[in-house]
Coordinates of C-alpha atoms and ligand atoms in Angstrom, one line a residue:
M16 CA -33.9 4.7 -13.2
Q17 CA -35.6 6.2 -16.2
S18 CA -34.0 5.3 -19.5
P19 CA -32.5 8.2 -21.4
I20 CA -34.3 6.9 -24.5
Q21 CA -37.6 7.2 -22.7
A22 CA -36.6 10.7 -21.4
Y23 CA -35.7 11.7 -24.9
L24 CA -39.1 10.6 -26.3
D25 CA -40.9 12.3 -23.4
G26 CA -39.0 15.5 -24.2
L27 CA -39.7 15.3 -27.9
H28 CA -43.4 14.7 -27.3
A29 CA -43.6 17.7 -25.0
Q30 CA -41.8 19.8 -27.6
L31 CA -43.9 18.8 -30.6
A32 CA -47.2 18.7 -28.7
R33 CA -47.1 22.4 -28.9
M34 CA -47.0 22.3 -32.7
Q35 CA -50.0 23.7 -34.5
G36 CA -51.0 23.3 -38.1
G37 CA -52.6 20.5 -40.1
E38 CA -56.2 19.5 -40.4
V39 CA -58.0 16.4 -39.2
A40 CA -59.1 14.3 -42.2
N41 CA -62.7 15.2 -43.2
Y42 CA -63.4 13.5 -46.5
I43 CA -64.4 10.4 -44.5
P44 CA -67.0 12.1 -42.2
E45 CA -66.4 9.8 -39.2
L46 CA -62.7 10.7 -39.1
T47 CA -63.6 14.3 -38.1
K48 CA -64.4 13.1 -34.6
A49 CA -60.7 12.7 -33.9
D50 CA -59.2 15.1 -31.3
P51 CA -56.4 17.1 -33.0
S52 CA -54.4 17.2 -29.7
W53 CA -54.1 13.4 -29.6
F54 CA -50.3 12.6 -29.9
S55 CA -48.2 9.6 -29.1
I56 CA -44.8 8.2 -30.0
C57 CA -43.7 4.6 -29.6
L58 CA -40.4 2.8 -30.3
V59 CA -39.9 -0.9 -30.2
T60 CA -36.6 -2.7 -30.2
M61 CA -35.7 -6.0 -31.9
D62 CA -36.1 -7.9 -28.6
G63 CA -39.5 -6.3 -27.9
A64 CA -38.6 -3.5 -25.5
V65 CA -41.2 -0.7 -25.7
Y66 CA -40.7 3.0 -25.2
S67 CA -43.9 5.0 -25.5
T68 CA -45.1 8.4 -24.6
G69 CA -48.3 10.5 -24.9
D70 CA -51.8 9.0 -25.8
S71 CA -50.3 5.6 -26.6
A72 CA -53.5 3.8 -25.7
Q73 CA -55.7 5.9 -27.9
K74 CA -57.2 3.7 -30.6
F75 CA -57.7 5.0 -34.2
T76 CA -58.1 3.5 -37.6
I77 CA -55.0 2.4 -39.4
Q78 CA -56.1 3.6 -42.9
S79 CA -53.3 3.4 -45.5
I80 CA -50.8 2.0 -43.0
S81 CA -52.6 -1.3 -43.7
K82 CA -51.5 -1.2 -47.3
P83 CA -47.9 -2.5 -47.0
F84 CA -49.1 -5.3 -44.8
V85 CA -51.9 -6.4 -47.2
Y86 CA -49.3 -6.1 -50.0
A87 CA -47.0 -8.4 -48.0
T88 CA -49.9 -10.8 -47.6
A89 CA -50.5 -10.8 -51.3
L90 CA -46.9 -11.5 -52.0
A91 CA -46.9 -14.4 -49.5
D92 CA -50.1 -15.8 -51.0
R93 CA -49.6 -15.3 -54.7
G94 CA -45.9 -14.9 -55.2
V95 CA -43.9 -12.0 -56.6
K96 CA -44.4 -12.6 -60.3
F97 CA -48.2 -12.8 -60.1
V98 CA -48.5 -9.8 -57.9
A99 CA -46.1 -7.8 -60.1
G100 CA -48.4 -8.5 -63.1
K101 CA -51.2 -6.8 -61.2
V102 CA -49.4 -3.9 -59.3
G103 CA -46.2 -2.1 -60.1
V104 CA -43.5 -0.9 -57.7
E105 CA -42.8 2.5 -59.1
P106 CA -43.4 5.7 -57.2
S107 CA -46.2 7.8 -58.8
G108 CA -45.2 11.1 -57.4
D109 CA -49.0 11.7 -57.2
A110 CA -51.4 12.0 -54.3
F111 CA -52.6 8.8 -52.5
N112 CA -56.0 8.9 -54.2
S113 CA -54.7 9.6 -57.7
I114 CA -55.7 7.2 -60.5
S115 CA -52.1 6.4 -61.4
L116 CA -52.4 3.4 -63.7
D117 CA -49.9 2.1 -66.2
P118 CA -51.1 3.4 -69.6
K119 CA -50.4 0.1 -71.3
T120 CA -51.6 -2.5 -68.7
G121 CA -53.8 -0.4 -66.5
A122 CA -51.9 -1.8 -63.5
P123 CA -51.6 0.7 -60.6
L124 CA -48.0 2.1 -60.4
N125 CA -47.5 0.8 -56.8
P126 CA -49.4 -0.8 -53.9
M127 CA -49.2 2.2 -51.7
I128 CA -51.7 4.4 -53.6
N129 CA -55.3 3.6 -53.3
A130 CA -55.5 2.0 -56.7
G131 CA -52.7 -0.3 -55.8
A132 CA -54.1 -1.1 -52.4
I133 CA -57.6 -1.9 -53.8
A134 CA -55.9 -4.2 -56.3
T135 CA -53.8 -6.0 -53.6
A136 CA -56.9 -6.5 -51.4
S137 CA -58.3 -8.6 -54.3
L138 CA -55.1 -10.7 -54.5
V139 CA -54.9 -12.2 -51.0
A140 CA -55.7 -15.9 -50.7
G141 CA -59.4 -16.8 -50.2
A142 CA -62.1 -18.5 -52.3
T143 CA -64.6 -15.9 -51.4
P144 CA -64.4 -12.2 -50.4
E145 CA -65.3 -13.2 -46.8
A146 CA -62.4 -15.7 -46.7
Q147 CA -60.1 -13.0 -48.2
W148 CA -61.2 -10.6 -45.5
Q149 CA -60.5 -13.2 -42.8
R150 CA -57.0 -13.7 -44.3
I151 CA -56.4 -10.0 -44.3
V152 CA -57.4 -9.4 -40.6
D153 CA -55.6 -12.5 -39.4
S154 CA -52.4 -11.5 -41.2
M155 CA -52.6 -8.0 -39.8
G156 CA -53.1 -9.5 -36.4
T157 CA -49.8 -11.4 -36.7
F158 CA -48.0 -8.2 -37.5
V159 CA -49.6 -6.5 -34.5
G160 CA -49.3 -9.4 -32.1
R161 CA -53.0 -9.5 -31.1
D162 CA -56.5 -10.1 -32.6
L163 CA -57.9 -7.0 -34.4
D164 CA -61.3 -5.4 -34.8
I165 CA -62.6 -2.7 -37.1
D166 CA -64.3 0.6 -36.3
E167 CA -67.7 -0.1 -37.8
D168 CA -68.6 3.6 -37.9
V169 CA -65.5 4.6 -39.9
Y170 CA -66.0 1.6 -42.2
R171 CA -69.6 2.5 -42.8
S172 CA -68.7 6.2 -43.2
E173 CA -66.1 5.5 -45.9
S174 CA -68.1 2.8 -47.7
D175 CA -71.0 5.3 -48.0
T176 CA -68.8 8.1 -49.3
G177 CA -65.9 6.4 -51.1
F178 CA -67.1 7.2 -54.6
R179 CA -63.7 7.9 -56.0
N180 CA -62.4 4.5 -54.8
R181 CA -65.5 2.9 -56.4
A182 CA -64.5 4.4 -59.7
I183 CA -61.0 3.2 -59.2
A184 CA -62.2 -0.3 -58.4
W185 CA -64.3 -0.5 -61.6
M186 CA -61.4 0.8 -63.7
L187 CA -59.2 -2.0 -62.2
K188 CA -61.9 -4.5 -63.2
N189 CA -62.0 -2.9 -66.6
F190 CA -58.2 -3.5 -67.1
G191 CA -58.4 -7.0 -65.7
I192 CA -56.4 -6.1 -62.6
I193 CA -59.3 -7.3 -60.4
D194 CA -60.6 -10.6 -61.6
G195 CA -63.6 -11.1 -59.3
E196 CA -66.3 -8.8 -58.1
P197 CA -64.6 -5.3 -57.7
M198 CA -67.0 -4.0 -55.1
A199 CA -66.4 -7.0 -52.8
S200 CA -62.6 -6.3 -52.9
L201 CA -63.3 -2.6 -52.3
E202 CA -65.3 -3.4 -49.2
N203 CA -62.5 -5.5 -47.9
Y204 CA -60.2 -2.6 -48.6
F205 CA -62.5 -0.2 -46.7
R206 CA -62.5 -2.7 -43.8
Q207 CA -58.7 -3.1 -43.7
C208 CA -58.5 0.7 -43.5
S209 CA -60.9 0.7 -40.6
I210 CA -58.9 -1.7 -38.4
L211 CA -58.5 -0.2 -34.9
V212 CA -54.9 0.1 -33.6
D213 CA -53.0 2.2 -31.1
C214 CA -49.5 3.7 -31.4
R215 CA -47.9 0.7 -29.7
D216 CA -49.5 -1.6 -32.3
L217 CA -48.0 0.5 -35.1
A218 CA -44.6 0.3 -33.5
F219 CA -44.8 -3.5 -33.3
M220 CA -46.0 -3.8 -36.9
A221 CA -42.9 -1.7 -37.9
A222 CA -40.7 -3.7 -35.5
T223 CA -41.9 -7.0 -37.1
L224 CA -40.8 -5.7 -40.5
A225 CA -37.5 -4.5 -38.9
N226 CA -37.1 -7.9 -37.4
G227 CA -37.1 -9.8 -40.7
G228 CA -40.9 -10.5 -40.6
V229 CA -40.9 -12.0 -37.1
H230 CA -42.9 -10.3 -34.2
P231 CA -40.3 -9.4 -31.6
L232 CA -42.5 -10.6 -28.7
T233 CA -44.7 -13.4 -30.0
G234 CA -41.9 -14.8 -32.1
R235 CA -44.5 -15.6 -34.8
R236 CA -43.5 -15.1 -38.4
A237 CA -45.9 -12.7 -40.1
L238 CA -44.1 -12.6 -43.5
P239 CA -41.5 -14.9 -45.3
L240 CA -38.1 -13.2 -45.0
E241 CA -37.6 -12.9 -48.8
H242 CA -40.6 -10.5 -49.0
V243 CA -39.6 -8.2 -46.2
E244 CA -37.1 -6.2 -48.3
R245 CA -39.6 -5.9 -51.1
V246 CA -42.2 -4.4 -48.7
L247 CA -39.7 -2.1 -47.2
S248 CA -38.4 -1.0 -50.6
V249 CA -41.9 0.0 -51.7
M250 CA -42.5 1.8 -48.4
A251 CA -39.2 3.7 -48.9
T252 CA -40.0 4.8 -52.4
C253 CA -43.8 5.1 -52.3
G254 CA -44.9 5.1 -48.6
M255 CA -45.2 8.8 -48.3
Y256 CA -46.7 9.4 -51.8
D257 CA -45.8 12.7 -53.2
F258 CA -43.7 13.5 -50.2
A259 CA -41.6 10.3 -50.6
G260 CA -38.6 12.0 -52.1
S261 CA -38.2 14.6 -49.3
W262 CA -38.9 11.9 -46.8
V263 CA -36.1 9.6 -47.9
Y264 CA -33.8 12.7 -48.2
E265 CA -34.6 14.1 -44.8
V266 CA -35.6 11.1 -42.7
G267 CA -34.3 8.1 -44.6
M268 CA -36.5 5.3 -43.1
P269 CA -39.0 3.1 -44.9
A270 CA -42.4 4.5 -43.8
K271 CA -46.1 4.5 -44.3
S272 CA -48.7 7.1 -43.3
G273 CA -52.4 7.0 -42.9
V274 CA -55.2 9.7 -42.9
G275 CA -56.2 8.5 -39.4
G276 CA -53.0 10.3 -38.3
G277 CA -50.6 7.3 -37.9
I278 CA -47.1 6.9 -39.3
I279 CA -44.8 3.9 -39.1
A280 CA -41.1 4.0 -39.8
V281 CA -38.8 1.0 -40.0
L282 CA -35.1 0.7 -39.2
P283 CA -34.1 -2.8 -40.5
G284 CA -32.5 -4.8 -37.7
R285 CA -32.8 -2.0 -35.2
F286 CA -36.2 -0.3 -34.4
G287 CA -39.8 -0.1 -35.3
I288 CA -41.4 3.4 -34.8
G289 CA -45.0 4.4 -34.5
V290 CA -46.4 7.9 -34.2
F291 CA -50.0 9.1 -34.0
S292 CA -51.4 12.6 -34.3
P293 CA -54.5 13.3 -36.4
P294 CA -53.8 16.8 -37.9
L295 CA -52.6 16.1 -41.5
D296 CA -50.6 18.2 -44.0
P297 CA -52.0 18.7 -47.5
K298 CA -50.4 15.5 -48.7
G299 CA -52.3 13.5 -46.1
N300 CA -49.4 12.9 -43.7
S301 CA -49.5 13.6 -39.9
V302 CA -47.8 16.9 -39.3
R303 CA -46.4 16.0 -35.9
G304 CA -45.6 12.5 -37.1
I305 CA -43.3 13.9 -39.8
E306 CA -41.5 16.1 -37.3
V307 CA -41.1 13.2 -34.8
C308 CA -39.4 11.1 -37.5
R309 CA -37.3 14.0 -38.6
H310 CA -36.0 14.5 -35.1
L311 CA -35.5 10.8 -34.4
S312 CA -33.5 10.3 -37.6
R313 CA -31.3 13.3 -36.9
D314 CA -30.8 12.8 -33.2
F315 CA -30.3 9.1 -33.2
D316 CA -28.5 8.8 -36.5
L317 CA -31.2 6.5 -37.8
H318 CA -31.0 7.4 -41.5
V319 CA -31.1 4.0 -43.2
F320 CA -28.0 4.8 -45.2
S321 CA -26.1 5.3 -42.0
R322 CA -24.5 2.3 -40.2
A323 CA -26.6 -0.5 -38.7
G324 CA -25.9 -3.8 -36.9
D325 CA -27.4 -6.2 -34.4
P326 CA -27.8 -4.1 -31.3
S327 CA -27.0 -6.9 -28.9
M328 CA -23.6 -7.3 -30.5
A329 CA -22.6 -4.1 -28.8
L330 CA -22.4 -6.0 -25.6
G331 CA -20.1 -9.0 -25.1
R332 CA -19.1 -10.5 -21.8
I333 CA -20.5 -9.4 -18.5
Y334 CA -18.6 -10.5 -15.4
T335 CA -18.1 -9.2 -11.9
A336 CA -15.4 -8.0 -9.5
D337 CA -15.7 -11.1 -7.3
Q338 CA -14.5 -13.0 -10.4
A339 CA -11.8 -10.4 -11.2
P340 CA -10.9 -8.3 -8.2
S341 CA -8.2 -5.6 -8.1
K342 CA -4.7 -6.9 -7.7
R343 CA -4.0 -4.9 -4.6
Q344 CA -3.7 -6.7 -1.3
P345 CA -6.7 -5.4 0.7
S346 CA -6.8 -5.3 4.5
P347 CA -8.6 -8.3 6.1
Q348 CA -11.5 -6.0 6.9
M349 CA -11.7 -4.8 3.2
R350 CA -11.4 -8.4 2.0
R351 CA -14.2 -9.6 4.1
Y352 CA -16.5 -6.8 2.8
L353 CA -15.4 -7.3 -0.8
N354 CA -15.9 -11.0 -0.6
D355 CA -19.6 -10.3 0.2
N356 CA -20.2 -7.3 -2.1
A357 CA -17.7 -7.3 -5.0
H358 CA -20.3 -8.9 -7.3
R359 CA -22.0 -5.5 -7.3
I360 CA -19.2 -4.2 -9.5
K361 CA -20.0 -5.3 -13.1
Y362 CA -17.6 -5.3 -16.1
L363 CA -19.3 -4.9 -19.4
C364 CA -17.2 -5.6 -22.5
L365 CA -18.5 -3.4 -25.4
H366 CA -17.9 -4.2 -29.0
G367 CA -17.8 -2.7 -32.5
F368 CA -19.2 0.7 -33.5
L369 CA -21.6 1.9 -30.9
A370 CA -24.7 3.4 -32.5
V371 CA -28.0 4.4 -30.7
D372 CA -29.5 0.9 -31.1
G373 CA -26.4 -0.8 -29.6
I374 CA -26.2 1.7 -26.7
E375 CA -29.9 1.4 -26.1
Y376 CA -29.4 -2.3 -25.6
V377 CA -26.4 -1.8 -23.3
I378 CA -28.2 0.9 -21.2
R379 CA -31.2 -1.4 -20.9
R380 CA -29.1 -4.2 -19.6
M381 CA -27.4 -1.9 -17.1
I382 CA -30.9 -0.7 -15.9
E383 CA -31.9 -4.4 -15.5
M384 CA -28.8 -5.0 -13.3
A385 CA -28.9 -1.7 -11.4
A386 CA -30.6 -3.0 -8.3
D387 CA -27.7 -5.3 -7.6
S388 CA -24.9 -3.0 -8.8
S389 CA -22.7 -0.3 -7.3
S390 CA -20.7 0.4 -10.4
F391 CA -20.3 -0.5 -14.1
I392 CA -16.9 -0.7 -15.8
L393 CA -17.4 -0.2 -19.6
D394 CA -14.4 -2.0 -21.1
M395 CA -13.9 -0.2 -24.4
H396 CA -11.0 -2.3 -25.6
Q397 CA -12.9 -3.7 -28.5
V398 CA -14.9 -0.7 -29.5
D399 CA -14.3 0.7 -33.0
G400 CA -16.0 4.0 -32.4
I401 CA -19.2 5.7 -31.1
S402 CA -21.7 7.9 -32.8
E403 CA -22.3 11.4 -31.3
S404 CA -25.9 10.4 -30.4
A405 CA -24.8 7.2 -28.7
A406 CA -22.2 9.1 -26.7
R407 CA -24.9 11.6 -25.6
L408 CA -27.2 8.8 -24.4
L409 CA -24.3 7.1 -22.6
N410 CA -23.4 10.3 -20.8
D411 CA -27.0 10.8 -20.0
A412 CA -27.3 7.3 -18.5
R413 CA -24.0 7.8 -16.6
L414 CA -25.4 10.9 -14.9
R415 CA -28.7 9.2 -14.2
F416 CA -26.9 6.3 -12.6
A417 CA -24.8 8.7 -10.6
G418 CA -28.0 10.2 -9.2
E419 CA -28.6 6.7 -7.8
N420 CA -25.0 6.4 -6.5
I421 CA -24.1 3.9 -9.2
A422 CA -20.8 4.8 -10.9
V423 CA -20.2 4.3 -14.6
V424 CA -16.5 4.3 -15.5
F425 CA -14.6 3.5 -18.7
S426 CA -11.5 1.5 -19.2
R427 CA -9.1 0.9 -22.0
I428 CA -10.2 3.7 -24.3
H429 CA -6.5 4.3 -24.7
R430 CA -5.7 6.9 -27.4
R431 CA -8.8 6.6 -29.5
H432 CA -9.6 10.3 -29.8
A433 CA -12.9 9.8 -31.7
I434 CA -14.3 8.0 -28.7
K435 CA -12.9 10.5 -26.3
H436 CA -14.1 13.4 -28.4
F437 CA -17.7 12.4 -28.5
L438 CA -17.7 11.3 -24.8
S439 CA -16.3 14.7 -23.9
T440 CA -18.3 17.0 -26.3
T441 CA -21.6 15.4 -25.4
S442 CA -21.1 15.7 -21.6
P443 CA -23.8 18.0 -20.2
K444 CA -22.6 21.4 -19.0
N445 CA -23.0 20.6 -15.3
D446 CA -21.1 17.4 -15.6
R447 CA -17.6 16.9 -14.2
G448 CA -16.8 14.5 -17.1
Y449 CA -16.4 10.8 -17.3
L450 CA -13.8 8.6 -15.5
S451 CA -11.5 6.6 -17.8
F452 CA -8.8 4.1 -16.7
E453 CA -5.9 2.7 -18.7
D454 CA -6.6 -0.8 -17.6
N455 CA -9.4 -2.8 -15.8
D456 CA -7.3 -3.3 -12.7
L457 CA -7.1 0.4 -12.0
A458 CA -10.8 0.7 -12.9
V459 CA -11.9 -2.1 -10.6
E460 CA -9.8 -0.8 -7.7
W461 CA -11.5 2.6 -8.1
C462 CA -14.8 0.8 -8.1
E463 CA -13.9 -1.2 -5.0
N464 CA -13.1 2.0 -3.2
H465 CA -16.4 3.4 -4.4
L466 CA -18.1 0.3 -3.0
L467 CA -16.0 0.3 0.2
G468 CA -16.7 3.9 1.0
D469 CA -14.9 4.7 4.3
L470 CA -13.6 1.2 4.5
A471 CA -11.4 1.9 1.5
M472 CA -9.0 4.2 3.3
P473 CA -8.4 2.4 6.6
T474 CA -5.7 4.2 8.6
P475 CA -3.3 1.2 8.6
D476 CA -2.4 0.2 12.2
P477 CA 1.4 0.5 12.8
I478 CA 2.9 -2.8 12.0
A479 CA 6.1 -4.1 13.6
L480 CA 8.5 -6.2 11.5
V481 CA 7.9 -9.2 13.7
D482 CA 4.1 -9.0 12.9
C483 CA 4.7 -9.3 9.1
P484 CA 3.0 -12.4 7.6
L485 CA 6.2 -13.6 6.0
L486 CA 7.7 -14.1 9.5
R487 CA 4.6 -15.7 10.9
G488 CA 5.5 -18.8 13.1
L489 CA 9.1 -17.8 14.0
P490 CA 10.0 -18.3 17.7
P491 CA 10.4 -15.1 19.7
E492 CA 14.1 -15.3 20.1
L493 CA 14.7 -15.9 16.4
L494 CA 12.3 -13.0 15.6
A495 CA 14.4 -10.7 17.8
Q496 CA 17.5 -11.7 15.9
V497 CA 15.8 -11.0 12.5
D498 CA 14.5 -7.6 13.9
K499 CA 18.0 -6.7 14.9
A500 CA 19.5 -7.7 11.5
A501 CA 17.0 -5.5 9.5
T502 CA 17.7 -2.0 8.3
V503 CA 15.2 0.8 7.5
Q504 CA 15.0 2.3 3.9
C505 CA 12.7 5.2 2.9
Y506 CA 11.5 6.0 -0.6
R507 CA 9.8 9.0 -2.3
Q508 CA 6.6 8.9 -4.4
D509 CA 7.2 7.3 -7.8
E510 CA 10.7 6.2 -6.8
S511 CA 11.7 2.8 -8.3
I512 CA 12.7 0.4 -5.5
L513 CA 13.4 -2.6 -7.8
T514 CA 13.5 -2.8 -11.6
T515 CA 12.6 -5.7 -13.9
G516 CA 15.7 -7.5 -15.0
Q517 CA 17.9 -5.9 -12.4
A518 CA 20.5 -8.3 -11.0
G519 CA 19.2 -9.9 -7.8
D520 CA 21.0 -8.5 -4.8
G521 CA 19.4 -10.8 -2.2
R522 CA 17.4 -8.1 -0.4
V523 CA 14.0 -8.9 1.0
F524 CA 11.6 -5.9 1.7
F525 CA 8.9 -5.6 4.4
I526 CA 6.6 -2.6 4.1
A527 CA 6.3 -0.6 7.3
D528 CA 4.4 2.4 5.9
G529 CA 2.9 3.4 2.6
H530 CA 2.0 1.4 -0.6
V531 CA 4.0 0.1 -3.5
S532 CA 2.8 -1.0 -7.0
I533 CA 4.3 -4.2 -8.5
L534 CA 4.5 -3.6 -12.3
V535 CA 5.6 -5.7 -15.3
P536 CA 6.7 -4.1 -18.6
L537 CA 4.5 -4.4 -21.7
K538 CA 5.6 -4.6 -25.3
N539 CA 4.3 -1.1 -26.0
G540 CA 6.6 0.4 -23.3
A541 CA 3.7 0.8 -20.8
H542 CA 3.5 -1.2 -17.5
Q543 CA 0.8 -3.4 -16.3
R544 CA 0.2 -3.2 -12.6
I545 CA 0.2 -6.7 -11.1
T546 CA -0.7 -5.7 -7.6
T547 CA -0.5 -3.0 -4.9
L548 CA 1.1 -3.9 -1.5
G549 CA 0.6 -2.1 1.8
P550 CA 2.0 -2.2 5.3
G551 CA 3.0 -5.6 6.5
M552 CA 3.4 -7.0 3.0
S553 CA 6.7 -8.1 1.6
F554 CA 8.4 -8.1 -1.8
G555 CA 11.7 -9.3 -3.3
E556 CA 11.4 -12.5 -1.4
M557 CA 12.2 -14.5 -4.5
A558 CA 15.8 -13.6 -3.7
L559 CA 15.6 -16.2 -0.9
L560 CA 15.0 -18.8 -3.6
G561 CA 18.2 -17.9 -5.3
Q562 CA 16.6 -15.8 -8.0
T563 CA 19.2 -14.0 -10.1
T564 CA 17.3 -11.2 -11.6
R565 CA 14.2 -9.2 -10.5
S566 CA 11.0 -10.3 -12.3
A567 CA 9.1 -7.1 -11.7
T568 CA 9.4 -3.4 -11.1
V569 CA 8.4 -2.0 -7.7
V570 CA 7.5 1.7 -7.5
A571 CA 6.6 3.7 -4.4
D572 CA 3.0 4.9 -4.7
G573 CA 3.7 7.6 -2.1
E574 CA 6.1 8.0 0.8
V575 CA 7.2 4.5 1.7
R576 CA 9.2 3.1 4.6
C577 CA 10.6 -0.5 4.5
W578 CA 12.5 -2.8 6.6
V579 CA 15.2 -4.5 4.5
L580 CA 16.8 -7.9 5.2
E581 CA 19.9 -9.0 3.4
A582 CA 20.0 -12.6 2.1
N583 CA 23.4 -13.2 3.7
D584 CA 22.1 -12.1 7.1
I585 CA 19.3 -14.6 6.7
D586 CA 21.8 -17.3 5.7
R587 CA 23.9 -16.4 8.7
L588 CA 20.9 -16.7 11.1
A589 CA 19.6 -19.8 9.4
R590 CA 23.0 -21.6 9.9
D591 CA 22.3 -21.5 13.6
A592 CA 18.5 -21.8 13.3
P593 CA 17.5 -23.9 10.3
T594 CA 13.8 -23.2 11.3
L595 CA 14.2 -19.7 9.9
R596 CA 14.5 -20.8 6.3
I597 CA 11.8 -23.5 6.7
V598 CA 9.3 -21.1 8.1
L599 CA 10.1 -18.4 5.5
L600 CA 9.7 -20.9 2.7
E601 CA 6.4 -22.1 4.1
N602 CA 5.1 -18.6 4.3
I603 CA 6.3 -17.7 0.8
S604 CA 4.6 -20.8 -0.5
R605 CA 1.3 -19.9 1.2
D606 CA 1.6 -16.3 -0.2
M607 CA 2.4 -17.6 -3.7
A608 CA -0.6 -20.0 -3.5
E609 CA -2.9 -17.0 -2.8
K610 CA -1.4 -15.0 -5.6
L611 CA -1.9 -18.0 -7.9
R612 CA -5.5 -18.4 -6.9
R613 CA -6.2 -14.7 -7.6
A614 CA -4.4 -14.9 -11.0
T615 CA -6.5 -18.0 -11.9
Q616 CA -9.7 -16.1 -11.0
W617 CA -8.7 -13.3 -13.3
I618 CA -7.8 -15.7 -16.1
A619 CA -11.2 -17.5 -15.7
A620 CA -13.0 -14.2 -15.8
L621 CA -11.3 -13.0 -18.9
A622 CA -11.4 -16.4 -20.7
Ligands
DON19 O1 -58.8 5.1 -49.3 C1 -58.7 6.1 -48.6 O2 -58.8 7.3 -49.0 C2 -58.4 5.9 -47.1 N1 -59.1 4.8 -46.6 C3 -57.0 5.8 -46.9 C4 -56.1 6.9 -47.4 C5 -54.9 7.2 -46.6 O3 -54.8 6.8 -45.5 C6 -53.8 8.0 -47.3 N2 -52.6 8.0 -46.5 N3 -52.1 9.0 -46.1

């Protein structure tokens, strides 16, 4: 099944691919060769799942997106204090190539503008410029998760025409920001900008930062954790240069753009995003890239000042209906089928506030299990709430699964209107709405019926009293006497047959037609169904053990016909035939053992 997240990205790509406007960078001649129609989007999760669309394999030069990663490397190599003495962390509000230096110290205002980046390229570890270059390309490779190369043509093209940057480098030397040979550092800067990446690489670089400095797939640490927030802070305030204010206001994600057409955006602890499309706006940012991030932020509630959490915490226990079947007494044929297939019904216990990242994780796990599933029960008992975007994705997934005859139902939403509201208002027009059950027992019974199909509604064969399991093993002449002593009682739908706490009157009931639910009262006034009984089953038999009050309420689920045996009739018959009581007690014990086994199953599953 296609993930709704993938479907959303495909749709967004199709919508924005039609966008015109912007110009491919031309001040570095080689960059003019880029195709303005190139366009890709990639999103990577904290456990390395990749969603990508468009020209995601198209390579391009990383340009300024390299800057936060070289800054990170300088922090790791030289420490915060030393680097802070060379490069500030203040937004300049100027263009990326402005010569924004501190008037007193000559230090560049921040590491995202060219001046700051050229300075940080000189700060990474290495006794020689060659060693420093190796350090830069190795460090970048750890963020990407593979070895990197540069585009020699772009490098040569920029080195031959980068006069403004040469002037900046000499000024940095003049102010003692660059200690060594400034042109060597500048060449390393040109090389870092010429590193070849694709959109997936960008998303993994962003995801590594989002993941506390650890690459989600390789597991290698690219940056000590204590520096991650420093890099993200500078990206948030300076990453988009003189568009930084609008960016934080409208998109709200630490980001970095490059004149090659790339943009990365980072959602700490949630996602890494990469976008690529060469046409740039006058500030040097990808026109389509900006729009993609605006949409993602709005549609997925990704603004960094909105809620966040560990996505996998959205999903707690997963167990199956063969561990926790419904409490009804299925027919032997149904039981045989359920014994072999109930594992295809999955319970997923959801937790906390469900945002897009959490729901993405839940949906992905459901997709992974889909091949061996007929239905999913989303237990909402411990869910605090759900964002509109997450509810929309969940409804989308529910309909997609329905298209594959996999049911997604909810249980235990109870009266939480905020959850019901978003699940209802984000249901697509053509949707009949979601199914929600008060408790898991009702939910799993529905799912069993969904699994059983025609088997679920067997037309129960007529059962004679003498064939009821509770009377199994009685000799024929005794059965005939019991049959004669029994009376017939009929009940209407929802009629209470027995009530919890009611004085025991010694009657034992055998169901001839219809179904009854056995209920126990809950503190909140509701009732929990313990089981459903059908033809041939009996209830009230505890009266035979001298029970004084009824332990449960029994309600007719529809029209019900019962045979009723009075305890004193049974006593009378047993006086002449002690076998009767022995056989009854043996059958009751066997039935109780089965009920105890099923109860133990449930308790184990819920433990
Ligand atoms: O130094 C330059 O001008 C380029 N190598 C990088 C500039 C850049 O990517 C600006 N970001 N939007």
